Amino acid sequence: MRERHGSRDRFSVVALLLCALLAASPAAAQEFTTSLVDIHQGSWLSDRARGLGNGGYELQNGSWVSFNQWYRTSWVDMHVDLLTQITEDTGILWGFGTGEEGEKYRIEPSLKLGFLTQVHPSANSILSFSFTTVIGGNLSEKSCEADYGDPGTYNVNCRLAAGLLAPEETLKYLVNAKPETQRLWLNYRVTF
């Protein structure tokens, strides 16, 4: 099986560019300022993981198994976004997500890297452009081992184990989702 290095390669290129930018002007490096842009908990992936906890099924002995217990977490993915100003009109956007984990799912930690630049077409207007990329942060659902009695024990999708699908077929429906990985933003502002 071939190992995939796409995220690592992309991270290496961005990190190399950032280092080159910082090394280009050692005197300016002392003047960089970093500001907090945003801090929040949760994302659409956190909401999706929580949604997987809706429902349940009844075992052969009549007892109820709720999905909620598998998709709860004591820590919701926290995101911190920062801006390091390089020049008056240019900065590096960066940040991270802590990730989160429940019994049957995991959201990986993430790293955000990007840049922001702006120009002043006139004295009372600003045209700004930013680009960010996110590395990591994927949501993946874990499987269960289910005992079907005479047919045997199978690795299955926990939520579909009591359904009509063959046990091995349920694995195709495990949730694997990626966060928004790239964002391009263009803004034009005029003040009167």
Short mmCIF file of N, CA, C and O in Angstrom, two decimals, residues 5-103:
data_model
loop_
_atom_site.label_atom_id
_atom_site.label_comp_id
_atom_site.label_asym_id
_atom_site.label_seq_id
_atom_site.Cartn_x
_atom_site.Cartn_y
_atom_site.Cartn_z
N HIS A 5 1.25 11.41 0.92
CA HIS A 5 2.00 12.50 1.54
C HIS A 5 1.45 13.86 1.15
O HIS A 5 2.09 14.86 1.41
N GLY A 6 0.28 13.95 0.53
CA GLY A 6 -0.25 15.22 0.04
C GLY A 6 -0.31 16.30 1.09
O GLY A 6 0.17 17.42 0.90
N SER A 7 -0.89 16.02 2.25
CA SER A 7 -1.01 17.03 3.31
C SER A 7 0.36 17.43 3.83
O SER A 7 0.62 18.60 4.07
N ARG A 8 1.23 16.45 4.02
CA ARG A 8 2.55 16.74 4.55
C ARG A 8 3.34 17.59 3.56
O ARG A 8 4.02 18.53 3.94
N ASP A 9 3.26 17.28 2.26
CA ASP A 9 3.96 18.06 1.24
C ASP A 9 3.44 19.48 1.19
O ASP A 9 4.22 20.43 1.11
N ARG A 10 2.13 19.64 1.24
CA ARG A 10 1.53 20.98 1.21
C ARG A 10 1.96 21.77 2.44
O ARG A 10 2.32 22.93 2.34
N PHE A 11 1.97 21.12 3.60
CA PHE A 11 2.41 21.78 4.82
C PHE A 11 3.88 22.19 4.71
O PHE A 11 4.24 23.29 5.09
N SER A 12 4.71 21.34 4.16
CA SER A 12 6.14 21.63 4.03
C SER A 12 6.37 22.84 3.13
O SER A 12 7.20 23.69 3.43
N VAL A 13 5.64 22.92 2.02
CA VAL A 13 5.79 24.05 1.11
C VAL A 13 5.37 25.35 1.78
O VAL A 13 6.08 26.36 1.72
N VAL A 14 4.23 25.35 2.46
CA VAL A 14 3.75 26.55 3.14
C VAL A 14 4.72 26.94 4.26
O VAL A 14 5.07 28.11 4.41
N ALA A 15 5.19 25.97 5.04
CA ALA A 15 6.13 26.27 6.12
C ALA A 15 7.43 26.84 5.57
O ALA A 15 8.00 27.79 6.13
N LEU A 16 7.91 26.31 4.45
CA LEU A 16 9.13 26.80 3.83
C LEU A 16 8.94 28.24 3.36
O LEU A 16 9.82 29.09 3.56
N LEU A 17 7.80 28.55 2.74
CA LEU A 17 7.53 29.92 2.31
C LEU A 17 7.46 30.88 3.49
O LEU A 17 7.98 32.00 3.42
N LEU A 18 6.83 30.45 4.57
CA LEU A 18 6.76 31.30 5.76
C LEU A 18 8.14 31.56 6.34
O LEU A 18 8.47 32.69 6.71
N CYS A 19 8.96 30.53 6.41
CA CYS A 19 10.33 30.69 6.92
C CYS A 19 11.13 31.63 6.05
O CYS A 19 11.88 32.48 6.54
N ALA A 20 10.97 31.52 4.72
CA ALA A 20 11.68 32.39 3.80
C ALA A 20 11.25 33.84 3.98
O ALA A 20 12.07 34.76 3.98
N LEU A 21 9.96 34.05 4.17
CA LEU A 21 9.45 35.39 4.42
C LEU A 21 10.03 35.98 5.70
O LEU A 21 10.44 37.13 5.74
N LEU A 22 10.05 35.16 6.74
CA LEU A 22 10.57 35.63 8.03
C LEU A 22 12.08 35.87 7.98
O LEU A 22 12.58 36.82 8.57
N ALA A 23 12.80 35.05 7.25
CA ALA A 23 14.25 35.17 7.18
C ALA A 23 14.68 36.30 6.27
O ALA A 23 15.80 36.80 6.37
N ALA A 24 13.82 36.72 5.36
CA ALA A 24 14.17 37.75 4.39
C ALA A 24 14.53 39.07 5.05
O ALA A 24 15.34 39.83 4.54
N SER A 25 13.97 39.37 6.16
CA SER A 25 14.23 40.64 6.83
C SER A 25 14.34 40.44 8.33
O SER A 25 13.38 40.60 9.06
N PRO A 26 15.55 40.14 8.83
CA PRO A 26 15.73 39.91 10.26
C PRO A 26 15.36 41.12 11.10
O PRO A 26 14.82 40.99 12.19
N ALA A 27 15.60 42.31 10.59
CA ALA A 27 15.26 43.52 11.36
C ALA A 27 13.75 43.65 11.49
O ALA A 27 13.23 44.01 12.53
N ALA A 28 13.04 43.33 10.41
CA ALA A 28 11.58 43.43 10.44
C ALA A 28 10.97 42.36 11.33
O ALA A 28 9.90 42.55 11.89
N ALA A 29 11.66 41.22 11.48
CA ALA A 29 11.13 40.13 12.29
C ALA A 29 10.91 40.58 13.73
O ALA A 29 10.02 40.09 14.40
N GLN A 30 11.69 41.50 14.19
CA GLN A 30 11.54 41.99 15.56
C GLN A 30 10.30 42.87 15.70
O GLN A 30 9.84 43.11 16.80
N GLU A 31 9.76 43.37 14.58
CA GLU A 31 8.63 44.29 14.63
C GLU A 31 7.30 43.60 14.35
O GLU A 31 6.28 44.24 14.35
N PHE A 32 7.30 42.31 14.07
CA PHE A 32 6.06 41.60 13.79
C PHE A 32 5.16 41.62 15.01
O PHE A 32 5.61 41.46 16.13
N THR A 33 3.87 41.80 14.76
CA THR A 33 2.91 41.71 15.85
C THR A 33 1.88 40.63 15.49
O THR A 33 1.53 40.47 14.33
N THR A 34 1.44 39.91 16.49
CA THR A 34 0.45 38.85 16.29
C THR A 34 -0.81 39.22 17.05
O THR A 34 -0.75 39.61 18.22
N SER A 35 -1.94 39.07 16.37
CA SER A 35 -3.24 39.41 16.96
C SER A 35 -4.17 38.22 16.88
O SER A 35 -4.13 37.44 15.91
N LEU A 36 -5.02 38.09 17.88
CA LEU A 36 -6.06 37.07 17.88
C LEU A 36 -7.18 37.53 16.96
O LEU A 36 -7.72 38.62 17.11
N VAL A 37 -7.53 36.71 15.97
CA VAL A 37 -8.59 37.04 15.02
C VAL A 37 -9.91 36.40 15.45
O VAL A 37 -10.96 37.03 15.41
N ASP A 38 -9.85 35.14 15.88
CA ASP A 38 -11.08 34.43 16.23
C ASP A 38 -10.74 33.25 17.13
O ASP A 38 -9.68 32.64 17.00
N ILE A 39 -11.66 32.95 18.04
CA ILE A 39 -11.56 31.74 18.85
C ILE A 39 -12.98 31.22 19.04
O ILE A 39 -13.88 31.99 19.39
N HIS A 40 -13.18 29.96 18.72
CA HIS A 40 -14.53 29.37 18.87
C HIS A 40 -14.42 27.86 19.04
O HIS A 40 -13.42 27.26 18.68
N GLN A 41 -15.48 27.29 19.58
CA GLN A 41 -15.56 25.84 19.72
C GLN A 41 -16.65 25.32 18.80
O GLN A 41 -17.69 25.96 18.65
N GLY A 42 -16.39 24.17 18.20
CA GLY A 42 -17.37 23.53 17.35
C GLY A 42 -17.20 23.90 15.89
O GLY A 42 -16.53 24.87 15.54
N SER A 43 -17.77 23.07 15.04
CA SER A 43 -17.75 23.27 13.60
C SER A 43 -18.86 22.41 13.02
O SER A 43 -19.53 21.68 13.74
N TRP A 44 -19.03 22.47 11.71
CA TRP A 44 -20.05 21.62 11.11
C TRP A 44 -19.70 20.14 11.28
O TRP A 44 -20.58 19.29 11.34
N LEU A 45 -18.39 19.83 11.40
CA LEU A 45 -18.02 18.43 11.64
C LEU A 45 -18.40 17.98 13.04
O LEU A 45 -18.83 16.86 13.25
N SER A 46 -18.24 18.88 14.03
CA SER A 46 -18.68 18.57 15.40
C SER A 46 -20.19 18.34 15.42
O SER A 46 -20.68 17.40 16.06
N ASP A 47 -20.91 19.19 14.71
CA ASP A 47 -22.38 19.05 14.65
C ASP A 47 -22.76 17.73 13.97
O ASP A 47 -23.69 17.05 14.39
N ARG A 48 -22.02 17.38 12.93
CA ARG A 48 -22.32 16.13 12.22
C ARG A 48 -22.06 14.92 13.13
O ARG A 48 -22.85 13.97 13.15
N ALA A 49 -20.97 14.96 13.90
CA ALA A 49 -20.67 13.87 14.83
C ALA A 49 -21.79 13.75 15.87
O ALA A 49 -22.23 12.65 16.19
N ARG A 50 -22.26 14.88 16.39
CA ARG A 50 -23.34 14.85 17.37
C ARG A 50 -24.61 14.28 16.75
O ARG A 50 -25.35 13.55 17.37
N GLY A 51 -24.86 14.62 15.47
CA GLY A 51 -26.04 14.11 14.78
C GLY A 51 -26.02 12.60 14.60
O GLY A 51 -27.08 11.96 14.53
N LEU A 52 -24.83 12.01 14.55
CA LEU A 52 -24.73 10.55 14.43
C LEU A 52 -25.27 9.86 15.69
O LEU A 52 -25.61 8.68 15.64
N GLY A 53 -25.34 10.59 16.79
CA GLY A 53 -25.83 10.03 18.05
C GLY A 53 -27.34 9.93 18.15
O GLY A 53 -27.87 9.41 19.14
N ASN A 54 -28.06 10.41 17.15
CA ASN A 54 -29.53 10.31 17.17
C ASN A 54 -29.95 8.88 16.86
O ASN A 54 -29.45 8.27 15.93
N GLY A 55 -30.86 8.36 17.65
CA GLY A 55 -31.40 7.03 17.38
C GLY A 55 -30.77 5.94 18.23
O GLY A 55 -30.08 6.20 19.21
N GLY A 56 -31.03 4.73 17.83
CA GLY A 56 -30.54 3.56 18.55
C GLY A 56 -31.21 2.32 17.99
O GLY A 56 -31.85 2.37 16.95
N TYR A 57 -31.03 1.20 18.67
CA TYR A 57 -31.69 -0.03 18.23
C TYR A 57 -31.92 -0.94 19.43
O TYR A 57 -31.35 -0.76 20.50
N GLU A 58 -32.80 -1.92 19.21
CA GLU A 58 -33.15 -2.86 20.26
C GLU A 58 -32.39 -4.17 20.04
O GLU A 58 -32.34 -4.69 18.93
N LEU A 59 -31.79 -4.66 21.12
CA LEU A 59 -31.07 -5.92 21.05
C LEU A 59 -32.06 -7.09 21.08
O LEU A 59 -33.25 -6.91 21.39
N GLN A 60 -31.58 -8.27 20.81
CA GLN A 60 -32.41 -9.47 20.77
C GLN A 60 -33.10 -9.71 22.11
O GLN A 60 -34.22 -10.20 22.16
N ASN A 61 -32.45 -9.32 23.22
CA ASN A 61 -33.04 -9.52 24.54
C ASN A 61 -34.03 -8.41 24.93
O ASN A 61 -34.54 -8.38 26.04
N GLY A 62 -34.25 -7.44 24.02
CA GLY A 62 -35.23 -6.38 24.27
C GLY A 62 -34.64 -5.11 24.86
O GLY A 62 -35.34 -4.11 25.00
N SER A 63 -33.38 -5.10 25.23
CA SER A 63 -32.79 -3.87 25.80
C SER A 63 -32.44 -2.89 24.69
O SER A 63 -32.11 -3.27 23.57
N TRP A 64 -32.54 -1.59 25.03
CA TRP A 64 -32.32 -0.51 24.06
C TRP A 64 -30.87 -0.05 24.10
O TRP A 64 -30.30 0.16 25.15
N VAL A 65 -30.25 0.12 22.93
CA VAL A 65 -28.90 0.66 22.81
C VAL A 65 -29.01 2.01 22.12
O VAL A 65 -29.44 2.10 20.97
N SER A 66 -28.66 3.08 22.84
CA SER A 66 -28.71 4.44 22.30
C SER A 66 -27.37 4.77 21.64
O SER A 66 -26.31 4.49 22.20
N PHE A 67 -27.44 5.40 20.48
CA PHE A 67 -26.21 5.83 19.80
C PHE A 67 -25.56 7.01 20.52
O PHE A 67 -24.36 7.24 20.37
N ASN A 68 -26.35 7.76 21.27
CA ASN A 68 -25.87 8.97 21.92
C ASN A 68 -24.60 8.74 22.75
O ASN A 68 -23.69 9.55 22.74
N GLN A 69 -24.54 7.63 23.45
CA GLN A 69 -23.38 7.35 24.31
C GLN A 69 -22.08 7.27 23.49
O GLN A 69 -21.00 7.55 24.00
N TRP A 70 -22.16 6.89 22.24
CA TRP A 70 -20.97 6.72 21.40
C TRP A 70 -20.48 8.01 20.77
O TRP A 70 -19.35 8.10 20.33
N TYR A 71 -21.37 9.01 20.67
CA TYR A 71 -21.04 10.23 19.93
C TYR A 71 -21.03 11.46 20.84
O TYR A 71 -21.21 12.57 20.38
N ARG A 72 -20.79 11.23 22.12
CA ARG A 72 -20.63 12.31 23.09
C ARG A 72 -19.14 12.55 23.29
O ARG A 72 -18.33 11.65 23.14
N THR A 73 -18.81 13.77 23.70
CA THR A 73 -17.42 14.08 24.01
C THR A 73 -17.39 15.07 25.16
O THR A 73 -18.33 15.84 25.36
N SER A 74 -16.32 15.06 25.92
CA SER A 74 -16.18 16.02 27.01
C SER A 74 -15.47 17.29 26.52
O SER A 74 -15.42 18.28 27.22
N TRP A 75 -14.91 17.26 25.30
CA TRP A 75 -14.21 18.42 24.74
C TRP A 75 -14.62 18.59 23.29
O TRP A 75 -14.46 17.68 22.48
N VAL A 76 -15.15 19.76 22.95
CA VAL A 76 -15.55 20.07 21.58
C VAL A 76 -14.38 20.78 20.89
O VAL A 76 -13.72 21.63 21.48
N ASP A 77 -14.12 20.40 19.66
CA ASP A 77 -13.03 20.94 18.84
C ASP A 77 -12.96 22.47 18.94
O ASP A 77 -13.90 23.16 18.60
N MET A 78 -11.84 23.00 19.45
CA MET A 78 -11.65 24.45 19.59
C MET A 78 -10.72 24.95 18.49
O MET A 78 -9.70 24.33 18.19
N HIS A 79 -11.09 26.08 17.88
CA HIS A 79 -10.30 26.68 16.81
C HIS A 79 -9.81 28.05 17.24
O HIS A 79 -10.58 28.86 17.76
N VAL A 80 -8.52 28.30 17.02
CA VAL A 80 -7.90 29.58 17.32
C VAL A 80 -7.27 30.09 16.03
O VAL A 80 -6.48 29.38 15.40
N ASP A 81 -7.65 31.31 15.61
CA ASP A 81 -7.10 31.93 14.40
C ASP A 81 -6.34 33.19 14.79
O ASP A 81 -6.84 34.02 15.56
N LEU A 82 -5.13 33.33 14.24
CA LEU A 82 -4.26 34.45 14.55
C LEU A 82 -3.77 35.11 13.26
O LEU A 82 -3.76 34.49 12.21
N LEU A 83 -3.33 36.36 13.38
CA LEU A 83 -2.77 37.11 12.26
C LEU A 83 -1.45 37.70 12.71
O LEU A 83 -1.40 38.43 13.71
N THR A 84 -0.37 37.37 12.02
CA THR A 84 0.93 37.98 12.28
C THR A 84 1.18 38.99 11.18
O THR A 84 1.27 38.63 10.00
N GLN A 85 1.28 40.26 11.56
CA GLN A 85 1.44 41.34 10.60
C GLN A 85 2.91 41.43 10.17
O GLN A 85 3.81 41.54 10.99
N ILE A 86 3.14 41.38 8.85
CA ILE A 86 4.49 41.44 8.29
C ILE A 86 4.82 42.87 7.87
O ILE A 86 5.88 43.39 8.17
N THR A 87 3.90 43.48 7.14
CA THR A 87 4.01 44.89 6.75
C THR A 87 2.69 45.54 7.12
O THR A 87 1.77 44.87 7.61
N GLU A 88 2.56 46.81 6.81
CA GLU A 88 1.32 47.51 7.12
C GLU A 88 0.12 46.90 6.40
O GLU A 88 -1.00 46.91 6.90
N ASP A 89 0.37 46.32 5.21
CA ASP A 89 -0.72 45.78 4.40
C ASP A 89 -0.67 44.28 4.15
O ASP A 89 -1.45 43.75 3.37
N THR A 90 0.23 43.56 4.82
CA THR A 90 0.38 42.13 4.57
C THR A 90 0.56 41.38 5.89
O THR A 90 1.23 41.87 6.80
N GLY A 91 -0.04 40.21 5.95
CA GLY A 91 0.11 39.41 7.16
C GLY A 91 -0.04 37.93 6.87
O GLY A 91 -0.52 37.53 5.80
N ILE A 92 0.38 37.14 7.83
CA ILE A 92 0.25 35.69 7.75
C ILE A 92 -0.89 35.28 8.66
O ILE A 92 -0.91 35.64 9.84
N LEU A 93 -1.84 34.56 8.10
CA LEU A 93 -2.95 34.01 8.87
C LEU A 93 -2.55 32.60 9.29
O LEU A 93 -2.07 31.82 8.46
N TRP A 94 -2.73 32.27 10.54
CA TRP A 94 -2.39 30.94 11.00
C TRP A 94 -3.25 30.60 12.21
O TRP A 94 -3.86 31.48 12.83
N GLY A 95 -3.33 29.32 12.52
CA GLY A 95 -4.13 28.90 13.65
C GLY A 95 -4.14 27.39 13.76
O GLY A 95 -3.43 26.69 13.04
N PHE A 96 -4.98 26.92 14.65
CA PHE A 96 -5.05 25.49 14.88
C PHE A 96 -6.42 25.12 15.42
O PHE A 96 -7.15 25.95 15.94
N GLY A 97 -6.74 23.84 15.29
CA GLY A 97 -7.93 23.24 15.89
C GLY A 97 -7.46 22.10 16.78
O GLY A 97 -6.54 21.36 16.43
N THR A 98 -8.05 21.97 17.94
CA THR A 98 -7.60 20.97 18.92
C THR A 98 -8.04 19.55 18.58
O THR A 98 -7.44 18.59 19.03
N GLY A 99 -9.11 19.43 17.79
CA GLY A 99 -9.69 18.11 17.53
C GLY A 99 -10.60 17.69 18.67
O GLY A 99 -10.69 18.37 19.70
N GLU A 100 -11.29 16.60 18.48
CA GLU A 100 -12.15 16.04 19.53
C GLU A 100 -12.34 14.56 19.27
O GLU A 100 -12.07 14.08 18.16
N GLU A 101 -12.77 13.83 20.30
CA GLU A 101 -12.93 12.40 20.14
C GLU A 101 -14.03 11.88 21.06
O GLU A 101 -14.14 12.28 22.20
N GLY A 102 -14.84 11.00 20.49
CA GLY A 102 -15.85 10.27 21.24
C GLY A 102 -15.54 8.79 21.11
O GLY A 102 -14.57 8.40 20.44
N GLU A 103 -16.36 7.97 21.72
CA GLU A 103 -16.10 6.52 21.68
C GLU A 103 -16.05 5.97 20.26
O GLU A 103 -15.23 5.11 19.94
#
